[in-house]
mmCIF file of C-alpha atoms and ligand atoms in Angstrom:
data_model
loop_
_atom_site.group_PDB
_atom_site.id
_atom_site.type_symbol
_atom_site.label_atom_id
_atom_site.label_comp_id
_atom_site.label_asym_id
_atom_site.label_seq_id
_atom_site.Cartn_x
_atom_site.Cartn_y
_atom_site.Cartn_z
ATOM 1 C CA MET V 1 3.988 19.244 18.086
ATOM 2 C CA ALA V 2 2.830 18.136 14.493
ATOM 3 C CA THR V 3 -0.554 16.365 14.087
ATOM 4 C CA TRP V 4 -1.242 14.261 10.922
ATOM 5 C CA LEU V 5 -4.240 12.645 9.471
ATOM 6 C CA ILE V 6 -3.996 9.083 8.047
ATOM 7 C CA THR V 7 -6.888 7.874 6.128
ATOM 8 C CA GLY V 8 -7.032 4.113 6.200
ATOM 9 C CA GLY V 9 -4.860 4.224 9.532
ATOM 10 C CA CYS V 10 -6.512 0.995 10.678
ATOM 11 C CA GLY V 11 -5.191 -1.058 7.973
ATOM 12 C CA PHE V 12 -1.886 -2.902 7.235
ATOM 13 C CA ILE V 13 0.392 0.013 6.007
ATOM 14 C CA GLY V 14 -1.551 2.689 7.768
ATOM 15 C CA SER V 15 -1.059 1.337 11.326
ATOM 16 C CA HIS V 16 2.494 0.991 10.946
ATOM 17 C CA LEU V 17 2.815 4.446 9.774
ATOM 18 C CA ALA V 18 0.785 5.705 12.623
ATOM 19 C CA ASP V 19 3.283 3.769 15.047
ATOM 20 C CA ALA V 20 6.203 5.557 13.317
ATOM 21 C CA LEU V 21 4.848 9.195 13.888
ATOM 22 C CA LEU V 22 3.772 8.461 17.495
ATOM 23 C CA ALA V 23 7.272 7.333 18.103
ATOM 24 C CA ARG V 24 8.816 10.524 17.123
ATOM 25 C CA GLY V 25 6.337 12.340 19.415
ATOM 26 C CA ASP V 26 3.701 13.497 16.691
ATOM 27 C CA GLY V 27 -0.066 13.417 16.941
ATOM 28 C CA VAL V 28 -2.135 11.028 14.720
ATOM 29 C CA ARG V 29 -5.810 11.220 13.664
ATOM 30 C CA VAL V 30 -7.130 8.346 11.651
ATOM 31 C CA ILE V 31 -10.381 7.997 9.377
ATOM 32 C CA ASP V 32 -11.121 4.352 8.872
ATOM 33 C CA ASP V 33 -14.487 2.662 8.260
ATOM 34 C CA LEU V 34 -13.067 -0.685 9.361
ATOM 35 C CA SER V 35 -14.176 -2.534 6.251
ATOM 36 C CA THR V 36 -10.675 -4.351 6.091
ATOM 37 C CA GLY V 37 -8.845 -2.370 8.844
ATOM 38 C CA LYS V 38 -8.763 -3.381 12.386
ATOM 39 C CA ARG V 39 -9.336 -1.209 15.444
ATOM 40 C CA GLU V 40 -6.559 -3.240 17.407
ATOM 41 C CA ASN V 41 -4.069 -2.616 14.715
ATOM 42 C CA LEU V 42 -4.132 1.100 15.809
ATOM 43 C CA SER V 43 -2.434 2.452 19.041
ATOM 44 C CA PRO V 44 -4.963 3.680 21.510
ATOM 45 C CA ALA V 45 -2.660 6.867 21.387
ATOM 46 C CA CYS V 46 -4.169 7.944 18.070
ATOM 47 C CA GLU V 47 -7.550 9.719 17.751
ATOM 48 C CA LEU V 48 -9.726 7.499 15.617
ATOM 49 C CA VAL V 49 -12.634 8.794 13.679
ATOM 50 C CA VAL V 50 -14.704 5.807 12.373
ATOM 51 C CA GLY V 51 -16.149 6.940 9.247
ATOM 52 C CA ASP V 52 -16.341 6.628 5.402
ATOM 53 C CA VAL V 53 -13.649 8.618 3.500
ATOM 54 C CA THR V 54 -16.160 9.415 0.746
ATOM 55 C CA ASP V 55 -18.249 11.396 3.220
ATOM 56 C CA PRO V 56 -17.165 15.214 2.658
ATOM 57 C CA ALA V 57 -18.296 16.169 6.139
ATOM 58 C CA THR V 58 -16.311 13.493 7.903
ATOM 59 C CA VAL V 59 -13.239 14.298 5.795
ATOM 60 C CA ALA V 60 -13.522 18.111 6.318
ATOM 61 C CA ARG V 61 -13.766 17.654 10.111
ATOM 62 C CA ALA V 62 -10.762 15.289 10.125
ATOM 63 C CA MET V 63 -8.689 17.556 8.097
ATOM 64 C CA GLU V 64 -8.905 20.501 10.621
ATOM 65 C CA GLY V 65 -5.760 21.492 12.201
ATOM 66 C CA VAL V 66 -3.653 18.788 10.628
ATOM 67 C CA ASP V 67 0.063 19.537 9.160
ATOM 68 C CA GLY V 68 -0.410 16.775 6.305
ATOM 69 C CA CYS V 69 -2.462 13.890 5.214
ATOM 70 C CA TRP V 70 -1.314 10.442 4.264
ATOM 71 C CA HIS V 71 -4.205 9.053 2.213
ATOM 72 C CA LEU V 72 -4.192 5.351 2.295
ATOM 73 C CA ALA V 73 -7.830 4.380 2.593
ATOM 74 C CA ALA V 74 -8.860 2.172 -0.371
ATOM 75 C CA VAL V 75 -10.049 -1.164 -1.466
ATOM 76 C CA ALA V 76 -6.564 -2.618 -1.713
ATOM 77 C CA SER V 77 -7.602 -5.823 -3.542
ATOM 78 C CA VAL V 78 -7.365 -5.796 -7.474
ATOM 79 C CA GLU V 79 -9.713 -8.998 -7.426
ATOM 80 C CA ARG V 80 -12.346 -7.123 -5.418
ATOM 81 C CA SER V 81 -12.250 -4.230 -7.974
ATOM 82 C CA THR V 82 -13.183 -6.560 -10.614
ATOM 83 C CA GLU V 83 -16.054 -8.213 -8.618
ATOM 84 C CA ALA V 84 -17.430 -4.930 -7.235
ATOM 85 C CA TRP V 85 -16.554 -2.275 -9.625
ATOM 86 C CA ILE V 86 -18.635 0.725 -8.788
ATOM 87 C CA GLU V 87 -18.373 0.243 -5.110
ATOM 88 C CA CYS V 88 -14.419 0.176 -5.450
ATOM 89 C CA HIS V 89 -14.464 3.066 -7.691
ATOM 90 C CA ARG V 90 -16.452 5.037 -5.148
ATOM 91 C CA VAL V 91 -13.787 4.552 -2.503
ATOM 92 C CA ASN V 92 -10.566 4.388 -4.691
ATOM 93 C CA LEU V 93 -11.087 7.300 -7.030
ATOM 94 C CA THR V 94 -14.167 9.618 -5.581
ATOM 95 C CA GLY V 95 -12.576 8.891 -2.038
ATOM 96 C CA THR V 96 -9.206 10.511 -3.183
ATOM 97 C CA ILE V 97 -10.918 13.161 -4.906
ATOM 98 C CA GLY V 98 -12.793 14.049 -1.545
ATOM 99 C CA VAL V 99 -9.519 14.068 0.434
ATOM 100 C CA LEU V 100 -7.921 16.600 -2.053
ATOM 101 C CA ASP V 101 -10.933 18.687 -2.098
ATOM 102 C CA ALA V 102 -10.920 18.843 1.758
ATOM 103 C CA ALA V 103 -7.056 19.743 1.698
ATOM 104 C CA ARG V 104 -7.979 22.418 -0.800
ATOM 105 C CA ARG V 105 -10.727 23.899 1.210
ATOM 106 C CA ALA V 106 -8.375 23.981 4.336
ATOM 107 C CA GLY V 107 -5.785 26.025 2.110
ATOM 108 C CA ALA V 108 -8.571 28.401 1.278
ATOM 109 C CA ARG V 109 -8.640 29.374 4.982
ATOM 110 C CA GLY V 110 -4.735 29.396 5.107
ATOM 111 C CA ARG V 111 -2.053 26.749 4.006
ATOM 112 C CA ALA V 112 -3.241 24.120 1.535
ATOM 113 C CA ILE V 113 -2.625 20.684 3.353
ATOM 114 C CA PRO V 114 -0.085 18.523 1.760
ATOM 115 C CA VAL V 115 -1.216 14.953 0.813
ATOM 116 C CA VAL V 116 0.927 11.919 0.146
ATOM 117 C CA TYR V 117 -1.256 9.059 -1.326
ATOM 118 C CA ALA V 118 -1.108 5.669 -2.115
ATOM 119 C CA SER V 119 -0.857 4.868 -5.838
ATOM 120 C CA SER V 120 -0.007 1.489 -7.225
ATOM 121 C CA ALA V 121 2.253 -0.436 -9.691
ATOM 122 C CA ALA V 122 -1.149 -1.403 -11.083
ATOM 123 C CA VAL V 123 -1.190 1.545 -13.042
ATOM 124 C CA TYR V 124 1.545 0.275 -15.293
ATOM 125 C CA GLY V 125 -0.373 -2.756 -16.429
ATOM 126 C CA ASP V 126 1.845 -5.321 -18.461
ATOM 127 C CA GLY V 127 4.353 -2.664 -19.307
ATOM 128 C CA PRO V 128 6.508 -4.176 -22.345
ATOM 129 C CA ASP V 129 9.674 -2.690 -21.033
ATOM 130 C CA LEU V 130 10.764 -3.665 -17.518
ATOM 131 C CA PRO V 131 11.593 -2.460 -15.031
ATOM 132 C CA SER V 132 8.857 0.373 -15.162
ATOM 133 C CA THR V 133 10.194 3.840 -14.554
ATOM 134 C CA GLU V 134 8.030 6.570 -13.669
ATOM 135 C CA ALA V 135 8.059 7.753 -17.219
ATOM 136 C CA SER V 136 7.045 4.343 -18.458
ATOM 137 C CA PRO V 137 3.554 4.248 -20.020
ATOM 138 C CA THR V 138 0.484 3.872 -17.910
ATOM 139 C CA ARG V 139 -1.925 1.071 -19.211
ATOM 140 C CA PRO V 140 -3.996 -0.310 -16.180
ATOM 141 C CA LEU V 141 -5.591 -3.675 -16.764
ATOM 142 C CA THR V 142 -8.085 -3.405 -13.979
ATOM 143 C CA ALA V 143 -10.804 -1.113 -12.406
ATOM 144 C CA TYR V 144 -8.343 -0.885 -9.347
ATOM 145 C CA GLY V 145 -5.415 0.236 -11.593
ATOM 146 C CA ALA V 146 -7.578 2.592 -13.529
ATOM 147 C CA ASP V 147 -8.633 4.330 -10.296
ATOM 148 C CA LYS V 148 -5.271 4.554 -9.084
ATOM 149 C CA LEU V 149 -4.236 6.151 -12.235
ATOM 150 C CA GLY V 150 -7.152 8.396 -11.890
ATOM 151 C CA SER V 151 -6.097 9.472 -8.269
ATOM 152 C CA GLU V 152 -2.767 10.560 -9.903
ATOM 153 C CA LEU V 153 -4.311 12.459 -12.444
ATOM 154 C CA HIS V 154 -6.563 14.244 -9.794
ATOM 155 C CA ALA V 155 -3.779 14.812 -7.634
ATOM 156 C CA ARG V 156 -2.082 16.852 -10.464
ATOM 157 C CA VAL V 157 -5.168 18.954 -10.936
ATOM 158 C CA ALA V 158 -5.131 19.590 -7.048
ATOM 159 C CA ALA V 159 -1.597 20.778 -7.066
ATOM 160 C CA ARG V 160 -1.901 22.919 -10.573
ATOM 161 C CA ILE V 161 -5.393 24.170 -9.928
ATOM 162 C CA HIS V 162 -5.938 24.231 -6.100
ATOM 163 C CA GLY V 163 -2.396 24.648 -4.860
ATOM 164 C CA VAL V 164 -2.587 21.333 -2.892
ATOM 165 C CA PRO V 165 0.979 19.884 -2.820
ATOM 166 C CA THR V 166 0.906 16.016 -3.529
ATOM 167 C CA THR V 167 3.076 13.050 -3.783
ATOM 168 C CA GLY V 168 1.917 9.799 -4.983
ATOM 169 C CA LEU V 169 3.740 6.601 -4.145
ATOM 170 C CA ARG V 170 3.471 3.879 -6.585
ATOM 171 C CA PHE V 171 3.649 0.794 -4.142
ATOM 172 C CA PHE V 172 4.529 -2.356 -5.673
ATOM 173 C CA ASN V 173 3.570 -5.663 -3.651
ATOM 174 C CA VAL V 174 3.973 -4.673 0.166
ATOM 175 C CA HIS V 175 4.091 -7.330 2.917
ATOM 176 C CA GLY V 176 4.572 -7.454 6.391
ATOM 177 C CA PRO V 177 2.928 -7.907 9.883
ATOM 178 C CA ARG V 178 -0.798 -7.062 10.153
ATOM 179 C CA GLN V 179 -1.479 -7.802 6.503
ATOM 180 C CA ASP V 180 -4.509 -9.874 7.121
ATOM 181 C CA PRO V 181 -3.845 -13.604 6.730
ATOM 182 C CA PHE V 182 -7.469 -14.708 6.629
ATOM 183 C CA SER V 183 -8.831 -12.755 3.875
ATOM 184 C CA PRO V 184 -8.925 -14.192 0.374
ATOM 185 C CA TYR V 185 -8.597 -10.523 -0.938
ATOM 186 C CA SER V 186 -5.399 -10.173 0.915
ATOM 187 C CA GLY V 187 -1.830 -9.937 -0.517
ATOM 188 C CA VAL V 188 -0.213 -13.388 -1.484
ATOM 189 C CA ILE V 189 2.441 -13.436 1.182
ATOM 190 C CA SER V 190 0.323 -13.218 4.052
ATOM 191 C CA ILE V 191 -2.130 -15.905 2.615
ATOM 192 C CA PHE V 192 0.717 -18.108 1.726
ATOM 193 C CA ALA V 193 2.499 -17.902 5.012
ATOM 194 C CA ARG V 194 -0.460 -18.766 7.064
ATOM 195 C CA LYS V 195 -1.399 -21.674 4.798
ATOM 196 C CA ILE V 196 2.086 -23.169 5.092
ATOM 197 C CA LEU V 197 2.052 -22.682 8.737
ATOM 198 C CA ASP V 198 -1.328 -24.450 8.962
ATOM 199 C CA ARG V 199 -0.025 -27.157 6.630
ATOM 200 C CA GLN V 200 -2.854 -26.288 4.164
ATOM 201 C CA PRO V 201 -2.436 -26.569 0.249
ATOM 202 C CA LEU V 202 -1.550 -23.410 -1.722
ATOM 203 C CA LEU V 203 -3.838 -22.319 -4.500
ATOM 204 C CA ILE V 204 -1.733 -20.695 -7.223
ATOM 205 C CA HIS V 205 -3.742 -18.556 -9.770
ATOM 206 C CA GLY V 206 -2.571 -19.755 -13.322
ATOM 207 C CA ASP V 207 1.120 -21.257 -13.707
ATOM 208 C CA GLY V 208 2.481 -19.347 -10.868
ATOM 209 C CA GLY V 209 5.037 -18.003 -13.376
ATOM 210 C CA GLN V 210 3.885 -14.564 -13.093
ATOM 211 C CA SER V 211 6.159 -12.341 -11.025
ATOM 212 C CA ARG V 212 6.213 -9.333 -8.491
ATOM 213 C CA ASP V 213 8.413 -6.723 -6.905
ATOM 214 C CA PHE V 214 7.705 -7.673 -3.108
ATOM 215 C CA ILE V 215 8.757 -4.857 -0.690
ATOM 216 C CA SER V 216 8.643 -5.060 3.155
ATOM 217 C CA VAL V 217 6.343 -2.530 4.954
ATOM 218 C CA ALA V 218 9.395 -1.720 6.979
ATOM 219 C CA ASP V 219 10.803 -0.134 4.019
ATOM 220 C CA VAL V 220 7.516 1.421 2.941
ATOM 221 C CA ILE V 221 7.126 3.337 6.047
ATOM 222 C CA ARG V 222 10.484 5.137 5.326
ATOM 223 C CA PHE V 223 9.381 6.130 1.934
ATOM 224 C CA LEU V 224 5.889 7.456 3.303
ATOM 225 C CA LEU V 225 7.787 9.505 5.852
ATOM 226 C CA ARG V 226 10.256 11.048 3.645
ATOM 227 C CA ALA V 227 7.636 11.714 0.947
ATOM 228 C CA MET V 228 5.746 14.008 3.340
ATOM 229 C CA GLU V 229 8.942 15.858 4.134
ATOM 230 C CA ARG V 230 9.759 16.415 0.335
ATOM 231 C CA THR V 231 6.319 17.363 -0.756
ATOM 232 C CA ARG V 232 6.600 20.705 -2.208
ATOM 233 C CA ASP V 233 4.201 23.535 -2.953
ATOM 234 C CA GLY V 234 2.483 23.527 -6.239
ATOM 235 C CA ARG V 235 4.115 20.169 -7.279
ATOM 236 C CA ALA V 236 2.626 16.848 -7.994
ATOM 237 C CA GLN V 237 5.217 14.294 -7.658
ATOM 238 C CA ILE V 238 5.089 10.735 -8.316
ATOM 239 C CA TYR V 239 7.567 7.890 -7.363
ATOM 240 C CA ASN V 240 7.974 3.978 -7.342
ATOM 241 C CA VAL V 241 8.224 2.253 -4.263
ATOM 242 C CA CYS V 242 9.904 -1.137 -4.930
ATOM 243 C CA THR V 243 13.055 -3.136 -4.686
ATOM 244 C CA GLY V 244 13.895 -3.668 -8.273
ATOM 245 C CA ASP V 245 14.041 -7.549 -7.664
ATOM 246 C CA LYS V 246 11.760 -9.854 -9.539
ATOM 247 C CA VAL V 247 10.286 -13.096 -7.756
ATOM 248 C CA THR V 248 7.821 -15.429 -9.376
ATOM 249 C CA ILE V 249 4.904 -16.746 -7.345
ATOM 250 C CA VAL V 250 6.186 -20.341 -7.268
ATOM 251 C CA GLU V 251 9.607 -19.083 -6.363
ATOM 252 C CA LEU V 252 7.876 -17.116 -3.500
ATOM 253 C CA ALA V 253 6.158 -20.294 -2.215
ATOM 254 C CA ARG V 254 9.359 -22.395 -2.323
ATOM 255 C CA VAL V 255 11.408 -19.609 -0.337
ATOM 256 C CA LEU V 256 8.665 -19.679 2.410
ATOM 257 C CA PHE V 257 8.792 -23.531 2.399
ATOM 258 C CA ARG V 258 12.301 -23.336 3.193
ATOM 259 C CA LEU V 259 11.886 -20.541 6.059
ATOM 260 C CA CYS V 260 9.054 -22.596 7.465
ATOM 261 C CA GLY V 261 10.956 -25.963 7.370
ATOM 262 C CA HIS V 262 8.340 -27.821 5.585
ATOM 263 C CA GLU V 263 6.307 -27.958 2.142
ATOM 264 C CA VAL V 264 2.571 -28.207 1.369
ATOM 265 C CA GLU V 265 1.219 -28.825 -2.009
ATOM 266 C CA MET V 266 0.594 -26.407 -4.574
ATOM 267 C CA HIS V 267 -2.818 -26.577 -6.507
ATOM 268 C CA HIS V 268 -3.342 -24.443 -9.649
ATOM 269 C CA GLY V 269 -6.532 -22.624 -10.502
ATOM 270 C CA ALA V 270 -7.492 -20.375 -13.224
ATOM 271 C CA ALA V 271 -5.551 -17.046 -13.763
ATOM 272 C CA ARG V 272 -7.199 -13.912 -12.227
ATOM 273 C CA PRO V 273 -8.834 -11.720 -14.939
ATOM 274 C CA GLY V 274 -6.470 -8.694 -15.472
ATOM 275 C CA ASP V 275 -3.590 -10.332 -13.712
ATOM 276 C CA ILE V 276 -0.598 -8.652 -14.567
ATOM 277 C CA ARG V 277 2.159 -11.069 -15.669
ATOM 278 C CA ASP V 278 5.309 -9.420 -14.593
ATOM 279 C CA SER V 279 5.556 -6.500 -12.337
ATOM 280 C CA LEU V 280 8.846 -4.865 -11.610
ATOM 281 C CA GLY V 281 9.978 -1.448 -10.703
ATOM 282 C CA ASP V 282 13.030 0.744 -11.019
ATOM 283 C CA PRO V 283 13.770 2.182 -7.582
ATOM 284 C CA GLU V 284 16.181 5.018 -8.920
ATOM 285 C CA ARG V 285 14.008 7.985 -9.162
ATOM 286 C CA ALA V 286 12.765 7.790 -5.588
ATOM 287 C CA ALA V 287 16.416 6.838 -4.302
ATOM 288 C CA GLU V 288 17.478 10.218 -6.089
ATOM 289 C CA ALA V 289 14.743 12.382 -5.077
ATOM 290 C CA LEU V 290 13.665 11.163 -1.817
ATOM 291 C CA GLY V 291 16.992 9.763 -0.666
ATOM 292 C CA VAL V 292 15.438 6.387 0.390
ATOM 293 C CA ARG V 293 16.053 2.927 -0.895
ATOM 294 C CA ALA V 294 14.496 -0.439 0.184
ATOM 295 C CA VAL V 295 17.015 -2.131 2.423
ATOM 296 C CA TRP V 296 15.195 -5.366 3.699
ATOM 297 C CA SER V 297 15.997 -8.416 1.511
ATOM 298 C CA LEU V 298 13.221 -10.729 0.570
ATOM 299 C CA GLU V 299 14.506 -13.305 2.988
ATOM 300 C CA ARG V 300 14.790 -11.040 5.985
ATOM 301 C CA ALA V 301 11.455 -9.374 5.125
ATOM 302 C CA LEU V 302 9.524 -12.808 4.838
ATOM 303 C CA ARG V 303 10.958 -13.857 8.201
ATOM 304 C CA LEU V 304 9.410 -10.422 9.648
ATOM 305 C CA THR V 305 6.038 -11.270 8.036
ATOM 306 C CA LEU V 306 6.387 -14.831 9.600
ATOM 307 C CA ASP V 307 7.072 -13.416 12.851
ATOM 308 C CA GLY V 308 4.136 -11.098 12.656
ATOM 309 C CA LEU V 309 1.847 -14.058 12.182
ATOM 310 C CA THR V 310 2.880 -15.520 15.460
ATOM 311 C CA ASP V 311 3.470 -12.211 17.316
ATOM 312 C CA PRO V 312 0.490 -9.836 16.561
ATOM 313 C CA THR V 313 1.866 -7.105 19.089
ATOM 314 C CA LEU V 314 5.156 -6.792 16.677
ATOM 315 C CA ASN V 315 5.812 -3.091 16.461
ATOM 316 C CA LEU V 316 8.239 -2.071 13.589
ATOM 317 C CA THR V 317 9.476 0.964 15.308
ATOM 318 C CA ARG V 318 11.955 -1.205 17.080
ATOM 319 C CA PHE V 319 13.700 -1.833 13.661
ATOM 320 C CA GLY V 320 13.858 2.053 13.264
ATOM 321 C CA ALA V 321 11.050 1.807 10.592
HETATM 322 P P1 NAD H 401 -5.563 -2.315 3.970
HETATM 323 O O1 NAD H 401 -7.012 -2.914 3.341
HETATM 324 O O2 NAD H 401 -5.032 -3.168 5.129
HETATM 325 O O3 NAD H 401 -5.909 -0.851 4.351
HETATM 326 C C1 NAD H 401 -6.804 0.156 3.939
HETATM 327 C C2 NAD H 401 -7.568 0.733 5.111
HETATM 328 O O4 NAD H 401 -8.522 1.480 4.577
HETATM 329 C C3 NAD H 401 -8.335 -0.389 5.825
HETATM 330 O O5 NAD H 401 -8.049 -0.015 7.253
HETATM 331 C C4 NAD H 401 -9.805 -0.123 5.601
HETATM 332 O O6 NAD H 401 -10.740 -0.350 6.699
HETATM 333 C C5 NAD H 401 -9.761 1.348 5.111
HETATM 334 N N1 NAD H 401 -10.995 1.694 4.184
HETATM 335 C C6 NAD H 401 -11.262 1.126 3.152
HETATM 336 N N2 NAD H 401 -12.505 1.758 2.626
HETATM 337 C C7 NAD H 401 -12.694 2.900 3.309
HETATM 338 C C8 NAD H 401 -13.618 3.795 3.390
HETATM 339 N N3 NAD H 401 -14.515 4.024 2.515
HETATM 340 N N4 NAD H 401 -13.552 4.821 4.243
HETATM 341 C C9 NAD H 401 -12.465 4.815 5.386
HETATM 342 N N5 NAD H 401 -11.616 3.822 5.272
HETATM 343 C C10 NAD H 401 -11.672 2.910 4.452
HETATM 344 O O7 NAD H 401 -4.522 -2.184 2.819
HETATM 345 P P2 NAD H 401 -3.127 -1.543 2.593
HETATM 346 O O8 NAD H 401 -2.343 -2.807 2.049
HETATM 347 O O9 NAD H 401 -2.685 -1.208 4.052
HETATM 348 O O10 NAD H 401 -3.269 -0.770 1.445
HETATM 349 C C11 NAD H 401 -3.012 0.874 1.905
HETATM 350 C C12 NAD H 401 -2.960 1.573 0.740
HETATM 351 O O11 NAD H 401 -2.011 1.153 -0.138
HETATM 352 C C13 NAD H 401 -4.420 1.417 -0.094
HETATM 353 O O12 NAD H 401 -4.616 2.640 -0.776
HETATM 354 C C14 NAD H 401 -3.894 0.439 -1.213
HETATM 355 O O13 NAD H 401 -4.401 0.552 -2.528
HETATM 356 C C15 NAD H 401 -2.345 0.781 -1.450
HETATM 357 N N6 NAD H 401 -1.451 -0.167 -1.937
HETATM 358 C C16 NAD H 401 -1.299 -1.419 -1.417
HETATM 359 C C17 NAD H 401 -0.257 -2.333 -1.662
HETATM 360 C C18 NAD H 401 -0.048 -3.528 -1.010
HETATM 361 O O14 NAD H 401 0.634 -4.242 -1.615
HETATM 362 N N7 NAD H 401 -0.491 -3.596 0.181
HETATM 363 C C19 NAD H 401 0.315 -1.904 -3.042
HETATM 364 C C20 NAD H 401 0.134 -0.969 -3.605
HETATM 365 C C21 NAD H 401 -0.973 -0.164 -3.225
HETATM 366 C C1 UD1 H 402 -1.097 -6.147 -4.903
HETATM 367 C C2 UD1 H 402 -1.989 -5.437 -3.932
HETATM 368 C C3 UD1 H 402 -2.619 -4.056 -4.370
HETATM 369 C C4 UD1 H 402 -1.306 -3.367 -5.242
HETATM 370 C C5 UD1 H 402 -0.590 -4.258 -6.084
HETATM 371 C C6 UD1 H 402 0.549 -3.466 -6.600
HETATM 372 C C7 UD1 H 402 -3.113 -6.441 -2.062
HETATM 373 C C8 UD1 H 402 -4.453 -7.382 -1.638
HETATM 374 N N1 UD1 H 402 -3.079 -6.203 -3.448
HETATM 375 O O1 UD1 H 402 -1.948 -6.642 -5.964
HETATM 376 O O2 UD1 H 402 -3.251 -3.324 -3.580
HETATM 377 O O3 UD1 H 402 -1.702 -2.316 -5.729
HETATM 378 O O4 UD1 H 402 -0.135 -5.512 -5.547
HETATM 379 O O5 UD1 H 402 1.439 -4.284 -7.371
HETATM 380 O O6 UD1 H 402 -2.296 -6.039 -1.253
HETATM 381 N N2 UD1 H 402 -1.965 -15.148 -5.977
HETATM 382 C C9 UD1 H 402 -2.028 -16.717 -5.882
HETATM 383 N N3 UD1 H 402 -2.730 -17.215 -4.880
HETATM 384 C C10 UD1 H 402 -3.255 -16.564 -3.912
HETATM 385 C C11 UD1 H 402 -3.177 -15.219 -4.025
HETATM 386 C C12 UD1 H 402 -2.675 -14.548 -5.042
HETATM 387 O O7 UD1 H 402 -1.562 -17.445 -7.023
HETATM 388 O O8 UD1 H 402 -3.744 -17.241 -3.020
HETATM 389 C C13 UD1 H 402 -1.425 -14.419 -7.183
HETATM 390 C C14 UD1 H 402 -2.160 -13.663 -7.755
HETATM 391 O O9 UD1 H 402 -2.829 -14.103 -9.011
HETATM 392 C C15 UD1 H 402 -1.046 -12.595 -8.367
HETATM 393 C C16 UD1 H 402 -0.070 -12.618 -7.150
HETATM 394 O O10 UD1 H 402 -0.202 -13.784 -6.589
HETATM 395 O O11 UD1 H 402 -0.473 -13.207 -9.591
HETATM 396 C C17 UD1 H 402 -0.142 -11.400 -6.380
HETATM 397 O O12 UD1 H 402 -1.286 -11.286 -6.005
HETATM 398 P P1 UD1 H 402 -1.896 -10.197 -4.933
HETATM 399 O O13 UD1 H 402 -1.110 -10.367 -3.468
HETATM 400 O O14 UD1 H 402 -3.405 -10.345 -4.692
HETATM 401 O O15 UD1 H 402 -1.448 -8.967 -5.423
HETATM 402 P P2 UD1 H 402 -1.615 -8.060 -6.648
HETATM 403 O O16 UD1 H 402 -3.124 -8.453 -7.451
HETATM 404 O O17 UD1 H 402 -0.389 -7.943 -7.457
#
């Protein structure tokens, strides 16, 4: 039986990945400091180490005997990285280097541990040519994006100098069950969905014409699993994880109104500093190299997200995710 480490495994994406690994009979160990993740997201069948991913001793112990590591722990909020620059940097970049270093140390005693890590569409910034391909220029606008790009650069060092095979996944905007609907630092879909269900007004940052490439967590889990299978010795690979479909924030609100069967008011506030205007990815390189493509339509994926708000026990493995 394989055993895997997931950092940030009590979070939105990590806890679904843990379910998928358990469903195929594998063992799962998780490090999480429960800062945004929740203990109840994680199946009790997982081993949970409550600790900080920036603590080398904790990570070294957790890395012992595992077949691979998915590194997902981070402060996922772009806005938070503007407010708490150094604190987020410590987790989002130093934390990544710590994980790569622990994987290399394990390698010195035998085989280096492969690491699949969460990068982000934020590395592209406001790319002039859309959709962004993996060869597009990287010009992050925020501390969050800069630290994700830094993670990619250090992952390359890990592969080239230290023999740690890595795959970075540039997630675009992921949504689905277990994305926190109550935190203002959470993803826009979970915030809007809860507010519409509670008949509260939406706050749109700026004119709402900014757009995103929204992808279901059910699709993202398939990318994560395949990326580990295709992580290769000596290689530092990077792939977009996206649909290739563009939706503005106001359009998103209107689709949610339709699915919920009623509308709420839209209030406009100031645009967020560093908010990317248009984010759209090209899914082709991942489709070719990993053999995975997003298959959930926006509407079906939004229904799943809405179902997750009313049924917290919803487990995506029932959809084969
Ligand atoms: P999340 O906040 O639900 O999950 C992050 C997890 O990491 C949480 O469980 C949190 O408690 C944990 N964590 C944070 N700091 C930690 C620390 N110092 N030590 C240990 N654990 C810590 O967010 P998510 O949406 O599941 O994001 C997972 C990863 O994917 C993150 O790296 C994020 O940057 C990246 N990502 C997410 C999206 C998205 O749209 N959700 C898009 C691009 C990239
Ligand atoms: C999101 C992810 C980030 C990821 C990036 C990849 C979260 C919290 N953030 O950042 O981890 O790396 O995608 O593209 O998961 N908005 C409103 N009103 C709200 C909330 C948001 O108008 O109440 C707007 C924002 O200004 C932004 C858009 O919706 O223009 C998306 O915001 P958000 O969900 O926070 O995502 P990103 O900042 O794109």
